[in-house]
PDB file of C-alpha atoms in Angstrom:
ATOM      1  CA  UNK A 938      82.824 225.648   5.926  1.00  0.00           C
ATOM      2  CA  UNK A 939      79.249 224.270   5.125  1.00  0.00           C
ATOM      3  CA  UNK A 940      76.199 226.039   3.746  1.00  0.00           C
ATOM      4  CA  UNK A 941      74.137 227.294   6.760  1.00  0.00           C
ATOM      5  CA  UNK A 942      70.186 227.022   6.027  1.00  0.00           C
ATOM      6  CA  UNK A 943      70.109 230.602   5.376  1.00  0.00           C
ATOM      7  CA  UNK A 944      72.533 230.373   2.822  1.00  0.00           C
ATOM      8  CA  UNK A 945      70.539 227.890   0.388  1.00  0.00           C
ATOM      9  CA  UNK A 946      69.310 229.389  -2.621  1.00  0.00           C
ATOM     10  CA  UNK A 947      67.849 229.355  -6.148  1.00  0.00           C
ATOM     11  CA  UNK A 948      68.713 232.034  -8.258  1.00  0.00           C
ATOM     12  CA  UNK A 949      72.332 231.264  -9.326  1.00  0.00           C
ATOM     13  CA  UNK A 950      73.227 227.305 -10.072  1.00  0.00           C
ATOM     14  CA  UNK A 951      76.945 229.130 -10.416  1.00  0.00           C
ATOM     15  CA  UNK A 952      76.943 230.118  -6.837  1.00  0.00           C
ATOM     16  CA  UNK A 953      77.893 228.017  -3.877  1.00  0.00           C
ATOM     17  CA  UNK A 954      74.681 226.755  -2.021  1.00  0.00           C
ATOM     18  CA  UNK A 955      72.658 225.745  -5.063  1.00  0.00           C
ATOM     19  CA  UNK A 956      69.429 224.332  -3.839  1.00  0.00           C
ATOM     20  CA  UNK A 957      69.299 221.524  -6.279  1.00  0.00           C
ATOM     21  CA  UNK A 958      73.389 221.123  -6.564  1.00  0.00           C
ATOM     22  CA  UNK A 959      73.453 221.401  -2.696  1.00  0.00           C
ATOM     23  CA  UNK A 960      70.076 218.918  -1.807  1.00  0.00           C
ATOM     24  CA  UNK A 961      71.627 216.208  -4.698  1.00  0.00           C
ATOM     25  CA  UNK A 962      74.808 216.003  -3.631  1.00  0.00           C
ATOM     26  CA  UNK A 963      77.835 214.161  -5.562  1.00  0.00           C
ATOM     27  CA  UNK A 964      78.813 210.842  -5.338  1.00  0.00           C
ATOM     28  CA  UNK A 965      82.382 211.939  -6.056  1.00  0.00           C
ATOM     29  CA  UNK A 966      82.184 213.394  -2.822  1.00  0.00           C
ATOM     30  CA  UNK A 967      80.037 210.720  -1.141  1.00  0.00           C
ATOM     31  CA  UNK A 968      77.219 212.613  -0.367  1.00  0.00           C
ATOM     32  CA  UNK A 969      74.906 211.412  -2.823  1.00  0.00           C
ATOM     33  CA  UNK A 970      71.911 210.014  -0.481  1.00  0.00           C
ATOM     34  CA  UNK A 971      68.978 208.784  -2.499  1.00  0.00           C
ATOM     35  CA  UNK A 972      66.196 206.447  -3.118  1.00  0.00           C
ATOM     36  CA  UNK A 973      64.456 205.766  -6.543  1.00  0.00           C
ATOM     37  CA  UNK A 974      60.528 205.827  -5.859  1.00  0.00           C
ATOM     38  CA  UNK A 975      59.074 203.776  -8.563  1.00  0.00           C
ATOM     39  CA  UNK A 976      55.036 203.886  -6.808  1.00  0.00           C
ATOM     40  CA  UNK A 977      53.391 206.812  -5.239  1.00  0.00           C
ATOM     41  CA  UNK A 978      52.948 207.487  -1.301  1.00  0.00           C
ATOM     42  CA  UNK A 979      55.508 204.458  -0.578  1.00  0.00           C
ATOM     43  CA  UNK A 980      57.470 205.563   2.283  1.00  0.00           C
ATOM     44  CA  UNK A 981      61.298 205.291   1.821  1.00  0.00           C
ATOM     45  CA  UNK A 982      64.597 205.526   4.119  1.00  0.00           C
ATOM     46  CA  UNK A 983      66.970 207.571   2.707  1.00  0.00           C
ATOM     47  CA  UNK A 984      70.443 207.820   4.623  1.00  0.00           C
ATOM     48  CA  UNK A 985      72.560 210.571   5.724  1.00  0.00           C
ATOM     49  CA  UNK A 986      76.110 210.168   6.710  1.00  0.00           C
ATOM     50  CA  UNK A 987      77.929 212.950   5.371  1.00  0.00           C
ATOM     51  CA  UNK A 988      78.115 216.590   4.970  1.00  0.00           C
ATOM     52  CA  UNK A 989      79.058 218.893   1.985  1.00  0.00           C
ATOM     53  CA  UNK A 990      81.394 221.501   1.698  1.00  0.00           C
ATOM     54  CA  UNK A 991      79.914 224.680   0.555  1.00  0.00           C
ATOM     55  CA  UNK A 992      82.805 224.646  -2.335  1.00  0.00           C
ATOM     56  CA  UNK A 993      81.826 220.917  -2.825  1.00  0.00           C
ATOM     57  CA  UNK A 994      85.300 220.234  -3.225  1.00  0.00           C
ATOM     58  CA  UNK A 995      84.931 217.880   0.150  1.00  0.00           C
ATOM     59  CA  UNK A 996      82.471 216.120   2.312  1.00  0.00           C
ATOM     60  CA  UNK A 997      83.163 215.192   6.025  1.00  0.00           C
ATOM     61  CA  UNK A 998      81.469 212.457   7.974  1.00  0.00           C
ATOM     62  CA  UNK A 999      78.250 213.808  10.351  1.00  0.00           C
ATOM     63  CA  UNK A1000      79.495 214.646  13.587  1.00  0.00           C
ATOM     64  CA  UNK A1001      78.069 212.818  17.073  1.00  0.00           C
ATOM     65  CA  UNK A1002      75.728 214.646  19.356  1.00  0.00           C
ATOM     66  CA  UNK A1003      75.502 217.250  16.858  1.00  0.00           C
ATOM     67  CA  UNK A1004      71.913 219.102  15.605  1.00  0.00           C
ATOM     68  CA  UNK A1005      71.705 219.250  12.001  1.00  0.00           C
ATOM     69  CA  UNK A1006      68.615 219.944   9.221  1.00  0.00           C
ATOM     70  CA  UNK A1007      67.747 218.085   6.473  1.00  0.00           C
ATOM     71  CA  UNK A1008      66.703 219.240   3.050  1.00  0.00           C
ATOM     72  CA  UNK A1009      65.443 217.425   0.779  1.00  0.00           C
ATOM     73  CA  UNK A1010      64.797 217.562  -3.094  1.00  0.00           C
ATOM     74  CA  UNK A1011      62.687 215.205  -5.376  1.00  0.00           C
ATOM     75  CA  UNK A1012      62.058 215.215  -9.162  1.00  0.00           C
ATOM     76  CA  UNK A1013      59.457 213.086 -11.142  1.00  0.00           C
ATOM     77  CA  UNK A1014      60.655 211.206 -13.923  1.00  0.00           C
ATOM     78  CA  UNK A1015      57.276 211.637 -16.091  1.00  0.00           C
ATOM     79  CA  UNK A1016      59.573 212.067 -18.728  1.00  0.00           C
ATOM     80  CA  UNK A1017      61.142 208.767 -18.355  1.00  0.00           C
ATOM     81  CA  UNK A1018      58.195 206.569 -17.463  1.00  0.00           C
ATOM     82  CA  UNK A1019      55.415 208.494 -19.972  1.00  0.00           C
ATOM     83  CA  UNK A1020      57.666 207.843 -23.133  1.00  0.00           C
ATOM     84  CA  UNK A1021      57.341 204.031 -22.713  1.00  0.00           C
ATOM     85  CA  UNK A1022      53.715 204.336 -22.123  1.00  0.00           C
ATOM     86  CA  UNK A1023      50.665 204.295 -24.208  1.00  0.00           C
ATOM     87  CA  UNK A1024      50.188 208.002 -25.450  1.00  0.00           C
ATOM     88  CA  UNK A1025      47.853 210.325 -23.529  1.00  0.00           C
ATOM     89  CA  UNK A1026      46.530 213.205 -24.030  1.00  0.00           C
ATOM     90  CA  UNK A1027      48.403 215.219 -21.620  1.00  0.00           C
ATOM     91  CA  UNK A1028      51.430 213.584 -22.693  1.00  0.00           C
ATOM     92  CA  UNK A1029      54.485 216.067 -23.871  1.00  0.00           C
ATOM     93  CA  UNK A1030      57.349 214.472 -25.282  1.00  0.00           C
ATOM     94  CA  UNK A1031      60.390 215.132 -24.331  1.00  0.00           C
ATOM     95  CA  UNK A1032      58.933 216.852 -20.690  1.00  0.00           C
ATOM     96  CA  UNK A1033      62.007 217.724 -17.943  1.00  0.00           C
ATOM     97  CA  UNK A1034      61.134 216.337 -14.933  1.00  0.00           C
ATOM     98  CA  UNK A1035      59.387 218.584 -12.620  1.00  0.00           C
ATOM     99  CA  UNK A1036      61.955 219.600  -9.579  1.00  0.00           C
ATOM    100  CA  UNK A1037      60.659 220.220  -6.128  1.00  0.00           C
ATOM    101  CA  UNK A1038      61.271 224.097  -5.021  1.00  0.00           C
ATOM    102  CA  UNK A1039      62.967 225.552  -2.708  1.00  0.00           C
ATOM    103  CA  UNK A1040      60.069 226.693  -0.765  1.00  0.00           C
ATOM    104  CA  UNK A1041      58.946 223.379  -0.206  1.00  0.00           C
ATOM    105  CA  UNK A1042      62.211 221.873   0.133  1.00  0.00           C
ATOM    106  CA  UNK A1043      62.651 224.418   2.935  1.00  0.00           C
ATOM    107  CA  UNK A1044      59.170 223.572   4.229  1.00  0.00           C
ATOM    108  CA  UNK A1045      59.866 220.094   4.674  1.00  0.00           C
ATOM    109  CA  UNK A1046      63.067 221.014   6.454  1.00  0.00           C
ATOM    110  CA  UNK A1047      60.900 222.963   9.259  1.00  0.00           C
ATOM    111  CA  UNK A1048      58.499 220.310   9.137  1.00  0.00           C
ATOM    112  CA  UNK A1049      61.103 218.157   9.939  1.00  0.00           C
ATOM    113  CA  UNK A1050      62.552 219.759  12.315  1.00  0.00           C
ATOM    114  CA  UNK A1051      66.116 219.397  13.645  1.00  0.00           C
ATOM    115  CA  UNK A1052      67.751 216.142  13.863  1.00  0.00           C
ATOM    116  CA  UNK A1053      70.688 215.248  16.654  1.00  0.00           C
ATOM    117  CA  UNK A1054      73.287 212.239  15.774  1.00  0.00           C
ATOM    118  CA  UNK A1055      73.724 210.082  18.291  1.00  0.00           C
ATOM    119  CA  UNK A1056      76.677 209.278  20.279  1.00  0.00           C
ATOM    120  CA  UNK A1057      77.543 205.424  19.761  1.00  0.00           C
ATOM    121  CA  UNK A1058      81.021 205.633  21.029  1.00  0.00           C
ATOM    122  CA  UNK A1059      81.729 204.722  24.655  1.00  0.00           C
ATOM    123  CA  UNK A1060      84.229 207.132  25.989  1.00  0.00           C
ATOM    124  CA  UNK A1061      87.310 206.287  27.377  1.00  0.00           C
ATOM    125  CA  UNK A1062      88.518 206.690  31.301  1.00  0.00           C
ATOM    126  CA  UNK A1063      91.916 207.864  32.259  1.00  0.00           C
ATOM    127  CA  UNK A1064      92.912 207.636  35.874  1.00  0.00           C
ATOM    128  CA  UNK A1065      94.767 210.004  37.315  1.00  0.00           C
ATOM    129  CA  UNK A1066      95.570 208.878  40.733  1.00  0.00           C
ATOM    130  CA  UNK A1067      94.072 206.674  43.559  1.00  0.00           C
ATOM    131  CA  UNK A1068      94.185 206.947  46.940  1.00  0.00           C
ATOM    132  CA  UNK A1069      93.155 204.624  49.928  1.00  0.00           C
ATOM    133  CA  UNK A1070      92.193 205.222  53.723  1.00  0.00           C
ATOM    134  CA  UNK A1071      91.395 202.822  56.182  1.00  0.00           C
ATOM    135  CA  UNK A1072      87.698 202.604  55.112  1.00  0.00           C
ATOM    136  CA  UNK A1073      87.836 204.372  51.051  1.00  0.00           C
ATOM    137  CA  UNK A1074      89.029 203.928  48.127  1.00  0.00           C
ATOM    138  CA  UNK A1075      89.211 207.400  45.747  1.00  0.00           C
ATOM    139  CA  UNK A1076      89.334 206.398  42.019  1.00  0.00           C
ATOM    140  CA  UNK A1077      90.597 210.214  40.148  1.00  0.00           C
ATOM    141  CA  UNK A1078      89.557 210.186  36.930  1.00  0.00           C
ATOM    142  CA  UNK A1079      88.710 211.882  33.530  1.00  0.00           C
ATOM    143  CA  UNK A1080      86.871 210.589  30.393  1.00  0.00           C
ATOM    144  CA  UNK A1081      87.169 212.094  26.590  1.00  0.00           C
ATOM    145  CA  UNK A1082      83.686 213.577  26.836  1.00  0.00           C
ATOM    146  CA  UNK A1083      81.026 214.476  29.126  1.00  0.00           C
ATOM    147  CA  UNK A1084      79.620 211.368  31.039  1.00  0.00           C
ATOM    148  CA  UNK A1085      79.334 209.648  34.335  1.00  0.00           C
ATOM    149  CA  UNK A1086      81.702 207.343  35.792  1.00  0.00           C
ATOM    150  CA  UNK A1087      80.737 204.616  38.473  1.00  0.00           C
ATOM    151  CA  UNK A1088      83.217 202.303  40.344  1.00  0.00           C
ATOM    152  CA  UNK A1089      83.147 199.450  42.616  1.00  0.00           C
ATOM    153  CA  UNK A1090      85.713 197.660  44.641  1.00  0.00           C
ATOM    154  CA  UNK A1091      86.109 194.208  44.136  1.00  0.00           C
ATOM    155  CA  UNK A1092      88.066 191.502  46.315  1.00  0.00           C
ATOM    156  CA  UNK A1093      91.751 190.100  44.336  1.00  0.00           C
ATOM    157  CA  UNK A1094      91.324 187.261  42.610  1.00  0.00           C
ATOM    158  CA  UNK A1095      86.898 187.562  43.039  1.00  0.00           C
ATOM    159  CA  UNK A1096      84.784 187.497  39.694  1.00  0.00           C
ATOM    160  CA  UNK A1097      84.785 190.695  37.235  1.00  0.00           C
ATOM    161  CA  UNK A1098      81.380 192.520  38.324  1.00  0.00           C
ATOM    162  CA  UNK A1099      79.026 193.052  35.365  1.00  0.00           C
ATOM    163  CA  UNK A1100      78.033 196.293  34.618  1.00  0.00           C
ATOM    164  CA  UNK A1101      74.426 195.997  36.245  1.00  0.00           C
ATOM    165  CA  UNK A1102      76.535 195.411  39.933  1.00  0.00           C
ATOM    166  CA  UNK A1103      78.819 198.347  39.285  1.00  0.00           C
ATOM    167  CA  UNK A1104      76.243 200.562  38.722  1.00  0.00           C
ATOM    168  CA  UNK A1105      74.079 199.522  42.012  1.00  0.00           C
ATOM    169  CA  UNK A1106      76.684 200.343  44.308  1.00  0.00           C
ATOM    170  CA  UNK A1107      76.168 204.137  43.474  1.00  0.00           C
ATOM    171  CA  UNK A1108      79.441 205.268  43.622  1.00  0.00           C
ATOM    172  CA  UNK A1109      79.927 207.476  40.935  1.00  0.00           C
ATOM    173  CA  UNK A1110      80.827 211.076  39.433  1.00  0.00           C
ATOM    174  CA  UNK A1111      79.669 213.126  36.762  1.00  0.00           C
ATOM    175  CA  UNK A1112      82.680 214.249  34.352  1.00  0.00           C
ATOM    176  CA  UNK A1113      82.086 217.515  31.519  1.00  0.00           C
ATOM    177  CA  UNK A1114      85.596 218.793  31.469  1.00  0.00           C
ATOM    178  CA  UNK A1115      87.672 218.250  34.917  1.00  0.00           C
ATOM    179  CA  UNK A1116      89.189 215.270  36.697  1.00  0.00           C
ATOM    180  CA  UNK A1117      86.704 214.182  39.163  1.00  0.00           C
ATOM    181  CA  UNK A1118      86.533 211.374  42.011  1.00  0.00           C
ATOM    182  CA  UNK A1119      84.962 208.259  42.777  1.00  0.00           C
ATOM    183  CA  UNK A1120      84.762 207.699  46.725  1.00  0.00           C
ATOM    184  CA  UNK A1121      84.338 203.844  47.356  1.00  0.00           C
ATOM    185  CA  UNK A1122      83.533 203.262  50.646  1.00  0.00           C
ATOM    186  CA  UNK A1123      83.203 200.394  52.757  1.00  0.00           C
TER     187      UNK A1123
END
């Protein structure tokens, strides 16, 4: 199981769902996503491809079509960058760096919004059956997720249509979860 948004929190780094443990991730798990930001206000890409289990004993590649949130943590590293630096007077040695809360973590995540993977993956048709009459040609057919099929019939032996003519012949079905059929007529 994965920590829900709800489940995030603060008060016990012992607990599973530790905002900072949670938002850093682990690169023994591969879910360490993160950018060093060496100059203020310089927009970065940060990548997401996994997800954390809420025992962080295991990660698991995104999922496709799927609506997920993204929370975010950042820390400054005055501590690192003011040591080598001429000394000010607001400089503390040995300062932690200054973590991001949860409550704006959490309002970054809303301002973000929710996020949907895409599907990159073609899916893949089955036929069933076919069936001709003197004028038709019925294609019966599922694919491994919801889509649309389109067919077209094509003389032996004549040149492999390209996707742009199958699709202008507007024969076609939409599949979610039962065989359906393509009627080609003539």
């Amino acid at each position: 199981t994965y920590c829900r948004e709800d489940q995030i929190q603060d008060s016990n780094s012992g607990n599973d769902c530790y905002w900072e443990t949670f938002a850093k991730g682990s690169s023994a798990q591969a879910t360490l996503f993160r950018a060093e930001v060496h100059e203020a206000f310089k927009d970065v890409d940060v990548e997401v491809n996994r997800i954390w289990q809420k025992d962080t004993a295991a990660s698991a590649s995104l999922s496709e079509q799927t609506d997920y949130k993204i929370f975010c943590f950042a820390e400054d590293d005055w501590g690192l960058q003011a040591g080598t630096l001429p000394q000010s007077p607001n400089y503390a040695p040995g300062a932690a760096p200054q973590p991001l809360t949860l409550i704006a973590g959490t309002a970054f995540k809303d301002s973000v919004g929710t996020l949907k993977t895409l599907d990159l993956t073609a899916p893949t048709i089955t036929i069933s059956a076919t069936s001709t009459t003197e004028t038709t040609i019925t294609v019966s057919l599922a694919l491994d997720e919801s889509g649309t099929a389109w067919c077209r019939a094509v003389r032996k032996d004549f040149a492999v249509p390209s996707a742009l003519e199958i699709l202008e012949t507007g024969f076609q079905a939409s599949y979610s979860s039962s065989a359906v059929d393509v009627v080609i007529t003539a």
